[in-house]
Coordinates of C-alpha atoms in Angstrom, one line a residue:
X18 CA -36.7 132.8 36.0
X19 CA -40.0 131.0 35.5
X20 CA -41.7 134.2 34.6
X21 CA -39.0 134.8 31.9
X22 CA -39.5 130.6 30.8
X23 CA -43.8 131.8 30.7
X24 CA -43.4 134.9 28.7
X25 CA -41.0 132.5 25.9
X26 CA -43.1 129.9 26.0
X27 CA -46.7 132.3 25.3
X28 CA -44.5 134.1 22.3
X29 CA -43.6 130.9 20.7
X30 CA -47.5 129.9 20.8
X31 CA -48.4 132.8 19.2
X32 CA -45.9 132.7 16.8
X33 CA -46.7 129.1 16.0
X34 CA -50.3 130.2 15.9
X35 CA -49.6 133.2 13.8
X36 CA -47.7 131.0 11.2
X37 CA -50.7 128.7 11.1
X38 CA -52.9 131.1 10.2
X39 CA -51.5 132.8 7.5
X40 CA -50.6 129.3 6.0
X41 CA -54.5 128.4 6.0
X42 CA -55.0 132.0 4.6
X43 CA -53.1 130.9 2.2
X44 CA -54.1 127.6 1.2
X45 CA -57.3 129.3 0.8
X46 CA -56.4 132.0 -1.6
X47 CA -54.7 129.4 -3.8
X48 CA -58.1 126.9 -3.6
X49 CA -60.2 130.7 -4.5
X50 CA -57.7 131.0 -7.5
X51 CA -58.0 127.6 -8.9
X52 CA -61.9 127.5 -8.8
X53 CA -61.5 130.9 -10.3
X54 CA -59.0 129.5 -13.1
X55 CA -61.5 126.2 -13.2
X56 CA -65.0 128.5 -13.8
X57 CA -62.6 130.4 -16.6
X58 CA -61.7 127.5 -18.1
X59 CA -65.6 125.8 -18.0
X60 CA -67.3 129.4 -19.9
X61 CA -64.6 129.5 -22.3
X62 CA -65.1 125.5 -23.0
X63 CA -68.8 126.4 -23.6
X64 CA -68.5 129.4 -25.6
X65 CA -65.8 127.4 -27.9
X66 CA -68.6 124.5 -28.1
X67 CA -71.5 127.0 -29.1
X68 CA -69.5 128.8 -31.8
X69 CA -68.3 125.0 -33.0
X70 CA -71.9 124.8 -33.5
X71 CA -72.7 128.0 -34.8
X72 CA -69.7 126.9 -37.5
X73 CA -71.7 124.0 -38.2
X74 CA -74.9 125.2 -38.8
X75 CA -73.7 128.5 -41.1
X76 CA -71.5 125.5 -43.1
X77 CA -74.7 123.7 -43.7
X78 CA -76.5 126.6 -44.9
X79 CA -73.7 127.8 -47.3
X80 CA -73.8 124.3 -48.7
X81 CA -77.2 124.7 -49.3
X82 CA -76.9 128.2 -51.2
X83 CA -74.2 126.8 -53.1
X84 CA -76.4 124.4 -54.3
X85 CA -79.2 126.1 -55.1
X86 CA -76.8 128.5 -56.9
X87 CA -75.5 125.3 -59.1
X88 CA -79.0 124.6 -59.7
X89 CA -80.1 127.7 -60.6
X90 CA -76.7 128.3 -63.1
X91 CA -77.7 125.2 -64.7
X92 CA -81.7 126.0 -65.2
X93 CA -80.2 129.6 -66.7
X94 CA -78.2 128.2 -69.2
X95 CA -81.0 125.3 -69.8
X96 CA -83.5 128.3 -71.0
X97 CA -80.8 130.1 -72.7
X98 CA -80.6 127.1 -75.0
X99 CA -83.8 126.5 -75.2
X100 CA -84.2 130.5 -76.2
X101 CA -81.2 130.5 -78.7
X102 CA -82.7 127.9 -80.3
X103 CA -86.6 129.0 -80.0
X104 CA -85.6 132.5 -82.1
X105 CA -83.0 130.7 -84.5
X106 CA -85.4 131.5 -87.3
X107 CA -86.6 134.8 -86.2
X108 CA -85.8 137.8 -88.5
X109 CA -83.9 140.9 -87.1
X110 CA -87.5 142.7 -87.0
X111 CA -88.8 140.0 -84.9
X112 CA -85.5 139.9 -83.0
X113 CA -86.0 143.5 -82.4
X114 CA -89.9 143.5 -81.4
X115 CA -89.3 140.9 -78.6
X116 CA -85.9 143.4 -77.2
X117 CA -88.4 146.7 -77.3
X118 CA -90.5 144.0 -74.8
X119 CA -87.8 143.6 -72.1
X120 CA -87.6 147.5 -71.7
X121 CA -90.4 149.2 -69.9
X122 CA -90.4 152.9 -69.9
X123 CA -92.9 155.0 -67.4
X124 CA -94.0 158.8 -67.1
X125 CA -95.1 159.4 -63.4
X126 CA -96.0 163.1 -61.9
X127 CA -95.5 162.8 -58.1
X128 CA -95.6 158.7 -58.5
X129 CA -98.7 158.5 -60.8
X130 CA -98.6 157.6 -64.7
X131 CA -99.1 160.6 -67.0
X132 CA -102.8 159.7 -68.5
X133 CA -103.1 159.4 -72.7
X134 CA -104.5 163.0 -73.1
X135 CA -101.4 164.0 -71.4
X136 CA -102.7 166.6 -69.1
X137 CA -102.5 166.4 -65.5
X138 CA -104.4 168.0 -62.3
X139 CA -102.4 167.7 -59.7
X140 CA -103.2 170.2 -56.3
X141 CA -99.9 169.5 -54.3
X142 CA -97.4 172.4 -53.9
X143 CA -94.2 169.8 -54.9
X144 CA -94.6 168.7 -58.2
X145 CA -91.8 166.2 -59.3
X146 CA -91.5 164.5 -62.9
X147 CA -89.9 160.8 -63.0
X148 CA -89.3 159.5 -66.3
X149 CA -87.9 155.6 -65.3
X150 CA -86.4 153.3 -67.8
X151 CA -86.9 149.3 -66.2
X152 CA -85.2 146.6 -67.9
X153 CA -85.4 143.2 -67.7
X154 CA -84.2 141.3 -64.8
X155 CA -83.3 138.3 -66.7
X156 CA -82.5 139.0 -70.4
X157 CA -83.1 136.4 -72.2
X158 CA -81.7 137.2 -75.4
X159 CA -77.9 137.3 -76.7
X160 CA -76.5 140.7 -75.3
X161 CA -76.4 142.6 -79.0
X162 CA -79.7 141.4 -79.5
X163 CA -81.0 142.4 -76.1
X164 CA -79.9 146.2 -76.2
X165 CA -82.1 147.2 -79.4
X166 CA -84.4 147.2 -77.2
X167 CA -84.0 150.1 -75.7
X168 CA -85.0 153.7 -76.8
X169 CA -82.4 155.3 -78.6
X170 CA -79.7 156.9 -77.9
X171 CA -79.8 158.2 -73.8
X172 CA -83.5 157.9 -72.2
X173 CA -83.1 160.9 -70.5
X174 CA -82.7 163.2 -74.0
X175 CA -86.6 162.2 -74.7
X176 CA -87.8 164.5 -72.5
X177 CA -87.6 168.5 -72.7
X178 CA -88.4 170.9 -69.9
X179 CA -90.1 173.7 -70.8
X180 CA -90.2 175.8 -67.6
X181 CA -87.6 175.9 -64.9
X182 CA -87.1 173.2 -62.6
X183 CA -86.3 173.6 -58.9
X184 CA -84.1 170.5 -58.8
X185 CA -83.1 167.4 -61.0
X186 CA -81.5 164.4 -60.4
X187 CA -80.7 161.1 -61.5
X188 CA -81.7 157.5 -59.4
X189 CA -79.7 154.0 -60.7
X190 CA -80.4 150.8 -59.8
X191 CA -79.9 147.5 -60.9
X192 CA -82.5 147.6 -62.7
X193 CA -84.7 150.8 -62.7
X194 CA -83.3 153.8 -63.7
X195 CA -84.5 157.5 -63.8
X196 CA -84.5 161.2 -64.0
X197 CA -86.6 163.5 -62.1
X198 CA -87.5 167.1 -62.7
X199 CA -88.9 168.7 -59.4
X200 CA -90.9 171.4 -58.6
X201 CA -91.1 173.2 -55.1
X202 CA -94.1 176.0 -53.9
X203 CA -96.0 176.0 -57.0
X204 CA -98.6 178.4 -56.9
X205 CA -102.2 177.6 -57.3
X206 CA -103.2 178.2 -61.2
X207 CA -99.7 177.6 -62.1
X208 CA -99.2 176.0 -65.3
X209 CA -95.6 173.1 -65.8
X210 CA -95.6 171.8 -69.6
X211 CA -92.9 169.6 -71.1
X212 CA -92.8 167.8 -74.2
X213 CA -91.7 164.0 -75.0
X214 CA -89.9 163.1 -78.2
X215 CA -92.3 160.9 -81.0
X216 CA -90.3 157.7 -79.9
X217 CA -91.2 157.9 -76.2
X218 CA -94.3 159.0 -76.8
X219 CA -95.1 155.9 -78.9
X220 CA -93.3 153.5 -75.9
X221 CA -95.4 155.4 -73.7
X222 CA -99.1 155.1 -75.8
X223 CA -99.3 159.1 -75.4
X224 CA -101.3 160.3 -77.5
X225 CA -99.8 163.7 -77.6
X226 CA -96.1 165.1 -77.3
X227 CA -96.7 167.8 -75.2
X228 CA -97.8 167.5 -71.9
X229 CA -99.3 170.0 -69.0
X230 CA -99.6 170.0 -65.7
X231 CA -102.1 172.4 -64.2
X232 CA -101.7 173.7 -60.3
X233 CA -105.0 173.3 -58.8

């Protein structure tokens, strides 16, 4: 009987102990989880603070484009008053000479100006012509006034090829513009002529129309 009283008594401390156990396991998890949710909580608090100040600092610098932009909007129409009023007593010839002067119009052969004479030397085997039209950035002049200044009718018209091009294309910008004519494997002593209208040449201070490339 006392043997059967031990054996009860040595399960019911084990169980006991067994219960206790797996309440402080427990205990524990829950302490691990709400450290876990309390670390979450901290890096999220600091990311929201940082992007509070990222806010902040973007804010201020939007401000401060916005203002400059006001400034500059004001300065604009400032000039363009004292402009309008400046060429109030210009004639439409003198209206017109100070348009040509806000267009700029180049000639380049593989990125270098065509000379006066018009004839070119040129020893690489890719040959490309670039005829760019550049206007102004900031045209000062009322809009009708403005476009007489360009060449007439389309830019690109003033120039004929006379030999066969390998490829041409058109670049457009905001404010430069162009067409280029290119030429792949030219041979040595090959000759690439074109010819440029009397208006572009006169734009361009050509002295001829015609002008020649020779292959070195």
């Amino acid at each position: 009987m006392k043997r059967i009283i031990v054996c009860l008594s040595l399960m019911l401390i084990l169980v006991a102990c067994s219960n206790k156990n797996e309440d402080n396991s427990t205990n524990s998890d829950k302490v691990e989880e709400v450290n876990a949710s309390t670390k979450l909580l901290e890096d999220k608090t600091t990311q929201i603070n940082k992007l509070e100040v990222q806010n902040e600092e973007l804010q201020a610098t939007l401000n401060n484009i916005q203002t400059d932009l006001n400034y500059k909007k004001e300065e604009a129409e400032y000039y363009k008053q004292l402009i309008d009023g400046l060429i109030k007593g210009y004639s439409d010839t003198q209206l017109k000479d100070l348009a040509i002067k806000l267009w700029d119009y180049k000639l380049e052969i593989n990125g270098v100006s065509v000379p006066t004479n018009g004839i070119v030397e040129i020893q690489e085997n890719t040959i490309e012509i670039s005829l760019i039209q550049s206007q102004s950035a900031y045209p000062i002049l009322p809009t009708e006034i403005y476009m007489q200044g360009q060449i007439s009718g389309n830019y690109i018209d003033h120039l004929e090829m006379n030999s066969n091009t390998s490829e041409t294309y058109v670049t457009d910008g905001t404010v430069d513009t162009a067409i280029h004519h290119k030429f792949v494997d030219v041979e040595k002593g090959s000759t690439i002529s074109f010819t440029v209208s009397e208006e572009l040449k006169k734009r361009l201070g050509l002295e001829n129309i015609q002008i020649t490339i020779n292959k070195k």
